């Protein structure tokens, strides 16, 4: 029997128009109302998922690409996932919810108080997916920061949150015999003036027994350093061979060791978006078709990359390389590498064809396959790379959730890879009970 792994779900396009442009839209759900998401999260809890992580970007992006990003609702609109979380907690009992919180625009005192409140309301099922996005800074009157400086700010931010969460110390008494609630002298009434934030304690919220779970993405050296020091869950993106997973996990765990933590203090979960089909023949057909994408498929790939890079690639010559200077300073080096790869001088058509191409789970060059093939893959990584688990990625729409999990859950459970029951430890317990 294989070892259990952790599974979660990444609500990948945020609290926005779920299923827009797909046949799933005709189910008739209203994406602005909570029942759509409640139905989906109940299904994920029944499936044994540890947590749902809700993506967010508060900005519609660069003004020059606004129309491109919203024409097909690819880059927005999005409501605030933090305010959706209570509705999801009300519909479930065990699964954790981790909305995205931007460390650059949410004042630490406010973030600490909101997190403490939601942790209490949810019986410790609340987590924060901490991002360092700097493109949103202009919306709140803040100056954008370079990549590493944004992580410096996030370090100060999360350190302040933890101090605020613990600012009651032993001050809470809760004695009913004399209605003695707390000792004010025991509270940490600190004053902080740092490089990025000024804040005072103590926090006006009931103290926590355990800190909310901190999730973080980011594959740069600075991002992995942040994860090793501060995060309970690192969302990982890497070529998913056993060697690549082992190497990535080693880098995160080395960063944790440098911060005085152990491998048992952090979970590295790889984000994947499998395309699960009923048969190997159907998987082969989809992969073969993707090697010769239609112009429509190429345009869809161009729109997606244009939105992600906030750079309109649809106006470029498909049969010429991407001109130097196309991407502005607002585009990360990782995003540019994701498109250009090792062949920056290749024609755009070739780059987009490469992005549109699918691969087979069976041959480990992609994620198209059957549920059994995905289970083979998960079992292999668990055995050969000591993998902690996976975050499945997709819209939080019932049709997509059932499509991705309906055949997969029974197979994973039969193989001993997916939990059949939850403990009582909230989100932290979900992640660290094995």
Coordinates of C-alpha atoms in Angstrom, one line a residue:
X1 CA 0.0 0.0 0.0
X2 CA 1.3 3.4 -1.0
X3 CA 1.8 6.2 1.6
X4 CA -0.9 8.9 2.0
X5 CA -0.3 12.1 0.2
X6 CA -1.9 15.5 0.7
X7 CA -4.3 16.9 -1.9
X8 CA -5.9 20.3 -2.3
X9 CA -7.5 22.5 -4.9
X10 CA -6.3 25.8 -6.3
X11 CA -9.3 28.1 -7.2
X12 CA -7.2 29.3 -10.2
X13 CA -9.1 32.2 -11.7
X14 CA -10.2 33.6 -8.4
X15 CA -13.6 34.8 -7.3
X16 CA -14.7 35.7 -10.8
X17 CA -16.9 34.5 -13.7
X18 CA -16.5 30.7 -13.3
X19 CA -16.9 28.8 -16.6
X20 CA -17.2 31.9 -18.8
X21 CA -16.9 30.9 -22.4
X22 CA -17.4 27.2 -21.7
X23 CA -20.4 24.9 -21.9
X24 CA -20.4 24.7 -18.1
X25 CA -21.8 28.2 -18.1
X26 CA -25.2 26.8 -19.2
X27 CA -25.6 25.1 -15.8
X28 CA -27.0 28.5 -14.9
X29 CA -25.0 29.3 -11.8
X30 CA -24.6 32.9 -10.7
X31 CA -20.9 33.4 -10.1
X32 CA -21.5 36.4 -7.8
X33 CA -23.5 34.3 -5.3
X34 CA -22.0 31.9 -2.8
X35 CA -24.0 28.7 -3.6
X36 CA -21.9 27.8 -6.6
X37 CA -18.7 27.8 -4.5
X38 CA -20.4 26.2 -1.5
X39 CA -21.5 23.3 -3.7
X40 CA -18.0 22.9 -5.1
X41 CA -16.2 23.1 -1.7
X42 CA -18.6 20.5 -0.2
X43 CA -17.7 18.1 -3.0
X44 CA -14.0 18.7 -2.4
X45 CA -14.4 18.1 1.3
X46 CA -16.3 14.8 0.5
X47 CA -13.4 14.0 -1.7
X48 CA -10.9 14.3 1.1
X49 CA -9.1 17.5 0.0
X50 CA -7.0 19.2 2.8
X51 CA -7.6 22.7 1.6
X52 CA -8.8 25.1 -1.1
X53 CA -6.5 28.0 -2.1
X54 CA -8.2 31.0 -3.7
X55 CA -6.2 32.9 -6.2
X56 CA -6.6 36.7 -6.3
X57 CA -5.2 39.7 -8.1
X58 CA -6.7 43.0 -7.0
X59 CA -5.7 44.8 -10.1
X60 CA -7.1 44.5 -13.7
X61 CA -3.5 45.1 -14.7
X62 CA -1.6 47.5 -17.0
X63 CA -3.9 50.1 -18.5
X64 CA -2.7 49.3 -22.0
X65 CA -4.1 45.8 -21.8
X66 CA -7.3 46.4 -19.9
X67 CA -9.5 45.5 -22.9
X68 CA -7.6 42.4 -23.7
X69 CA -7.8 41.1 -20.1
X70 CA -11.5 41.7 -19.6
X71 CA -12.9 41.1 -23.1
X72 CA -13.2 37.3 -22.3
X73 CA -13.1 37.8 -18.5
X74 CA -9.6 36.2 -18.4
X75 CA -8.0 38.7 -16.1
X76 CA -11.0 40.0 -14.3
X77 CA -13.3 41.0 -12.8
X78 CA -12.7 39.4 -9.4
X79 CA -14.4 39.8 -6.0
X80 CA -12.4 39.6 -2.8
X81 CA -11.9 35.9 -1.8
X82 CA -11.4 36.8 1.8
X83 CA -15.0 37.8 2.0
X84 CA -16.1 34.6 0.4
X85 CA -14.3 32.4 3.0
X86 CA -17.0 32.6 5.7
X87 CA -19.6 31.3 3.3
X88 CA -17.3 28.3 2.5
X89 CA -16.7 27.6 6.1
X90 CA -20.5 27.7 6.8
X91 CA -21.0 25.0 4.1
X92 CA -18.3 22.6 5.4
X93 CA -16.8 21.1 8.6
X94 CA -13.2 20.0 7.9
X95 CA -11.6 21.4 4.7
X96 CA -9.3 24.4 5.1
X97 CA -9.7 27.7 3.1
X98 CA -6.8 29.9 2.2
X99 CA -7.7 33.1 0.4
X100 CA -4.9 35.1 -1.2
X101 CA -3.8 38.1 0.8
X102 CA -1.4 40.7 -0.7
X103 CA 1.4 41.6 1.7
X104 CA 2.1 44.8 -0.2
X105 CA -1.3 46.4 0.1
X106 CA -3.0 45.0 3.3
X107 CA -1.8 46.7 6.5
X108 CA -0.4 44.1 8.9
X109 CA -2.6 45.1 11.8
X110 CA -5.7 44.7 9.6
X111 CA -4.5 41.4 8.1
X112 CA -3.7 40.0 11.6
X113 CA -7.1 40.9 13.0
X114 CA -9.0 39.6 10.0
X115 CA -7.0 36.3 10.1
X116 CA -7.5 35.9 13.8
X117 CA -11.2 36.5 13.4
X118 CA -11.6 34.0 10.6
X119 CA -9.5 31.4 12.4
X120 CA -11.8 31.5 15.4
X121 CA -15.0 31.5 13.3
X122 CA -13.8 28.5 11.3
X123 CA -12.3 26.4 14.2
X124 CA -8.8 26.9 12.9
X125 CA -9.5 26.1 9.3
X126 CA -8.4 29.5 7.9
X127 CA -5.1 30.0 6.1
X128 CA -3.4 32.9 4.1
X129 CA -1.9 32.5 0.7
X130 CA 0.6 35.3 0.9
X131 CA 1.6 37.0 -2.3
X132 CA 4.1 39.8 -3.0
X133 CA 2.5 41.2 -6.2
X134 CA 3.8 44.8 -6.7
X135 CA 1.7 45.7 -9.8
X136 CA -1.3 46.4 -7.5
X137 CA 0.5 49.0 -5.4
X138 CA -0.7 52.0 -7.4
X139 CA -4.3 51.3 -6.5
X140 CA -3.6 52.0 -2.9
X141 CA -1.1 54.8 -3.4
X142 CA 2.0 52.7 -2.7
X143 CA 5.2 52.6 -4.8
X144 CA 6.0 49.4 -6.6
X145 CA 9.1 47.5 -5.4
X146 CA 11.6 45.4 -7.2
X147 CA 11.2 41.6 -6.8
X148 CA 13.6 41.0 -3.8
X149 CA 12.5 44.2 -2.0
X150 CA 8.9 43.0 -2.2
X151 CA 10.0 39.8 -0.4
X152 CA 11.8 41.9 2.2
X153 CA 8.5 43.8 2.8
X154 CA 6.6 40.5 3.0
X155 CA 9.1 39.2 5.6
X156 CA 8.5 42.3 7.8
X157 CA 4.7 41.9 7.2
X158 CA 4.4 38.2 8.2
X159 CA 6.8 38.8 11.2
X160 CA 4.5 41.6 12.4
X161 CA 1.4 39.4 11.9
X162 CA 2.9 36.7 14.1
X163 CA 3.9 39.2 16.8
X164 CA 0.3 40.6 16.8
X165 CA -1.2 37.1 16.9
X166 CA 0.9 36.5 20.1
X167 CA 0.5 40.0 21.6
X168 CA -1.8 38.8 24.3
X169 CA 0.9 36.5 25.7
X170 CA -0.5 35.0 28.9
X171 CA -2.9 37.9 29.4
X172 CA -6.1 36.0 28.7
X173 CA -7.6 34.7 31.9
X174 CA -11.3 34.0 31.2
X175 CA -12.2 33.3 34.9
X176 CA -15.9 33.1 35.3
X177 CA -15.7 33.0 39.1
X178 CA -14.9 36.7 39.4
X179 CA -15.5 37.7 35.7
X180 CA -11.8 38.4 35.3
X181 CA -11.3 38.4 31.6
X182 CA -7.7 39.4 31.0
X183 CA -4.6 41.1 32.5
X184 CA -3.7 44.2 30.5
X185 CA -0.2 44.3 32.0
X186 CA 0.6 41.0 30.3
X187 CA -0.2 42.2 26.8
X188 CA 2.5 43.3 24.4
X189 CA 1.8 47.0 23.7
X190 CA 4.7 47.2 21.4
X191 CA 5.6 49.9 18.8
X192 CA 7.1 48.9 15.5
X193 CA 8.8 51.1 13.0
X194 CA 10.4 49.1 10.3
X195 CA 11.6 49.6 6.7
X196 CA 8.0 49.3 5.3
X197 CA 5.5 49.3 8.1
X198 CA 4.7 51.2 11.3
X199 CA 2.3 49.4 13.7
X200 CA 1.4 49.2 17.4
X201 CA 0.2 46.2 19.4
X202 CA -1.6 44.5 21.1
X203 CA -4.1 43.1 18.7
X204 CA -7.8 43.8 19.4
X205 CA -8.8 40.2 18.8
X206 CA -8.9 37.1 20.9
X207 CA -5.6 35.3 21.0
X208 CA -5.0 32.1 19.0
X209 CA -3.9 28.7 20.2
X210 CA -2.1 28.1 16.9
X211 CA -1.1 30.5 14.1
X212 CA -3.2 30.3 10.9
X213 CA -1.5 28.3 8.1
X214 CA 0.7 30.3 5.8
X215 CA 0.8 29.3 2.1
X216 CA 3.2 30.9 -0.4
X217 CA 4.0 30.5 -4.1
X218 CA 7.2 31.6 -5.7
X219 CA 10.1 29.6 -7.2
X220 CA 12.9 32.1 -7.2
X221 CA 15.7 31.8 -4.7
X222 CA 14.1 34.7 -2.6
X223 CA 10.7 33.0 -2.8
X224 CA 12.0 29.7 -1.6
X225 CA 13.9 31.4 1.2
X226 CA 10.6 33.1 2.3
X227 CA 8.9 29.7 2.2
X228 CA 11.6 28.0 4.2
X229 CA 11.5 30.6 6.9
X230 CA 7.8 31.5 7.1
X231 CA 5.5 29.1 5.2
X232 CA 3.7 26.0 6.2
X233 CA 2.8 25.1 2.6
X234 CA 4.9 26.0 -0.4
X235 CA 3.1 25.9 -3.8
X236 CA 5.5 24.4 -6.2
X237 CA 5.8 24.5 -10.0
X238 CA 8.5 22.3 -11.5
X239 CA 8.9 19.7 -14.2
X240 CA 7.3 16.8 -12.5
X241 CA 9.9 14.1 -12.8
X242 CA 11.0 12.3 -9.6
X243 CA 14.4 14.0 -9.9
X244 CA 12.9 17.5 -10.4
X245 CA 10.5 17.1 -7.4
X246 CA 13.3 15.7 -5.2
X247 CA 15.6 18.7 -6.2
X248 CA 12.8 21.3 -5.6
X249 CA 11.8 19.8 -2.2
X250 CA 15.5 19.7 -1.2
X251 CA 15.8 23.5 -1.9
X252 CA 12.8 24.3 0.2
X253 CA 13.8 22.1 3.0
X254 CA 17.4 23.5 3.0
X255 CA 15.9 27.0 3.3
X256 CA 13.8 25.7 6.2
X257 CA 16.9 24.2 7.9
X258 CA 18.7 27.5 7.4
X259 CA 15.9 29.2 9.4
X260 CA 16.1 26.6 12.2
X261 CA 13.1 24.6 11.1
X262 CA 12.8 21.0 10.1
X263 CA 11.3 19.1 7.2
X264 CA 8.3 18.3 9.3
X265 CA 7.5 22.1 9.5
X266 CA 6.6 22.6 5.9
X267 CA 4.7 20.8 3.1
X268 CA 5.7 21.2 -0.5
X269 CA 2.7 20.7 -2.7
X270 CA 3.0 20.7 -6.5
X271 CA 0.3 22.5 -8.5
X272 CA -1.0 20.5 -11.5
X273 CA -3.9 20.8 -13.9
X274 CA -4.6 17.3 -15.2
X275 CA -6.8 16.6 -18.1
X276 CA -8.5 13.4 -17.1
X277 CA -10.2 11.3 -19.7
X278 CA -11.9 7.9 -19.8
X279 CA -9.4 6.0 -21.8
X280 CA -5.8 5.9 -23.0
X281 CA -7.1 6.1 -26.6
X282 CA -8.9 9.4 -25.9
X283 CA -5.8 10.8 -24.2
X284 CA -3.7 9.9 -27.2
X285 CA -6.2 11.6 -29.5
X286 CA -6.1 14.8 -27.6
X287 CA -2.3 14.9 -27.4
X288 CA -2.0 14.2 -31.1
X289 CA -4.5 16.9 -32.0
X290 CA -2.6 19.5 -29.9
X291 CA 0.6 19.1 -32.0
X292 CA -1.2 20.9 -34.8
X293 CA -3.1 23.7 -33.1
X294 CA -5.7 25.6 -35.0
X295 CA -5.4 29.4 -35.4
X296 CA -8.2 29.6 -32.8
X297 CA -6.1 27.6 -30.4
X298 CA -3.1 29.8 -31.1
X299 CA -5.1 32.9 -30.5
X300 CA -6.4 31.5 -27.2
X301 CA -2.8 30.8 -26.1
X302 CA -1.8 34.3 -27.1
X303 CA -4.6 35.9 -25.1
X304 CA -3.7 33.8 -22.1
X305 CA -0.1 34.8 -22.2
X306 CA -1.0 38.4 -23.0
X307 CA -3.1 38.5 -19.9
X308 CA -0.5 36.8 -17.7
X309 CA 2.3 39.1 -19.0
X310 CA 0.0 42.2 -19.3
X311 CA 1.5 42.6 -22.8
X312 CA -0.6 42.4 -25.9
X313 CA 1.0 39.5 -28.0
X314 CA -2.0 39.3 -30.3
X315 CA -0.7 42.4 -32.3
X316 CA 2.7 40.8 -33.0
X317 CA 3.7 38.9 -36.2
X318 CA 3.2 35.2 -35.6
X319 CA 6.0 34.3 -38.0
X320 CA 8.7 36.6 -36.4
X321 CA 10.4 36.4 -33.0
X322 CA 9.1 38.5 -30.2
X323 CA 10.9 41.9 -30.6
X324 CA 13.3 43.0 -28.0
X325 CA 11.7 45.5 -25.6
X326 CA 8.2 44.0 -26.0
X327 CA 7.9 43.3 -22.2
X328 CA 8.0 46.2 -19.9
X329 CA 9.5 46.4 -16.4
X330 CA 6.2 45.3 -14.9
X331 CA 6.7 41.8 -16.4
X332 CA 8.6 39.3 -14.2
X333 CA 11.6 37.5 -15.6
X334 CA 9.9 34.2 -14.7
X335 CA 6.8 35.1 -16.9
X336 CA 9.1 36.0 -19.8
X337 CA 11.1 32.8 -19.5
X338 CA 7.8 30.8 -19.3
X339 CA 6.9 32.0 -22.8
X340 CA 10.3 32.3 -24.5
X341 CA 12.0 29.3 -22.8
X342 CA 15.5 28.5 -24.2
X343 CA 14.7 29.8 -27.7
X344 CA 13.9 33.5 -27.4
X345 CA 14.6 34.0 -31.2
X346 CA 12.0 31.4 -32.3
X347 CA 8.9 32.7 -34.2
X348 CA 6.0 33.6 -31.9
X349 CA 3.9 30.9 -33.7
X350 CA 6.4 28.2 -32.6
X351 CA 6.4 29.5 -29.0
X352 CA 2.6 29.5 -28.9
X353 CA 2.4 26.1 -30.5
X354 CA 4.7 24.8 -27.8
X355 CA 2.4 26.3 -25.1
X356 CA -0.7 24.8 -26.7
X357 CA 0.9 21.4 -27.0
X358 CA -0.4 18.7 -24.5
X359 CA 1.5 15.8 -23.1
X360 CA 0.8 12.4 -21.8
X361 CA 0.8 11.3 -18.1
X362 CA 1.8 7.9 -19.3
X363 CA 5.1 9.2 -20.7
X364 CA 5.5 11.9 -18.0
X365 CA 5.6 14.7 -20.5
X366 CA 2.2 16.2 -19.7
X367 CA -1.0 15.8 -17.7
X368 CA -3.5 14.2 -20.2
X369 CA -4.4 10.7 -19.1
X370 CA -6.8 8.5 -17.1
X371 CA -7.3 8.5 -13.4
X372 CA -5.3 5.3 -13.1
X373 CA -2.4 6.9 -15.0
X374 CA -2.5 9.9 -12.6
X375 CA -2.5 7.6 -9.6
X376 CA 0.5 5.8 -11.1
X377 CA 2.3 9.1 -11.4
X378 CA 1.4 10.2 -7.8
X379 CA 2.5 6.8 -6.4
X380 CA 5.8 7.0 -8.3
X381 CA 6.6 10.5 -6.9
X382 CA 5.6 9.5 -3.4
X383 CA 7.9 6.4 -3.6
X384 CA 10.8 7.9 -5.5
X385 CA 10.8 11.6 -4.4
X386 CA 9.1 11.5 -1.0
X387 CA 6.5 13.8 -2.5
X388 CA 4.1 15.6 0.0
X389 CA 1.2 15.9 -2.4
X390 CA -0.5 17.9 -5.1
X391 CA -2.8 20.9 -5.5
X392 CA -5.2 20.3 -8.4
X393 CA -5.9 23.5 -10.3
X394 CA -9.1 24.7 -12.0
X395 CA -12.2 26.8 -11.7
X396 CA -14.3 26.4 -8.6
X397 CA -17.3 25.4 -10.7
X398 CA -19.2 22.2 -9.8
X399 CA -18.9 20.8 -13.3
X400 CA -15.1 21.2 -13.4
X401 CA -14.7 19.9 -9.8
X402 CA -16.7 16.7 -10.6
X403 CA -14.9 16.3 -13.9
X404 CA -11.5 16.4 -12.2
X405 CA -12.3 14.4 -9.1
X406 CA -15.2 12.1 -10.0
X407 CA -13.1 9.2 -11.4
X408 CA -9.9 10.2 -9.6
X409 CA -11.0 10.0 -5.9
X410 CA -12.0 6.3 -5.9
X411 CA -8.7 5.4 -7.7
X412 CA -6.5 7.4 -5.3
X413 CA -8.3 5.9 -2.3
X414 CA -8.1 2.4 -3.6
X415 CA -4.3 2.9 -4.0
X416 CA -4.0 4.3 -0.4
X417 CA -2.9 7.8 -1.6
X418 CA -5.9 9.9 -0.5
X419 CA -7.4 10.3 3.0
X420 CA -10.7 8.7 3.8
X421 CA -11.4 10.7 7.0
X422 CA -10.3 13.9 8.8
X423 CA -9.0 14.5 12.2
X424 CA -10.0 17.3 14.6
X425 CA -7.0 19.7 14.2
X426 CA -8.3 22.2 11.7
X427 CA -6.2 23.0 8.6
X428 CA -2.9 22.5 10.4
X429 CA -4.1 19.1 11.5
X430 CA -5.1 18.3 7.9
X431 CA -1.6 19.1 6.7
X432 CA 0.5 17.7 9.4
X433 CA -1.4 14.6 10.7
X434 CA 0.7 12.5 8.3

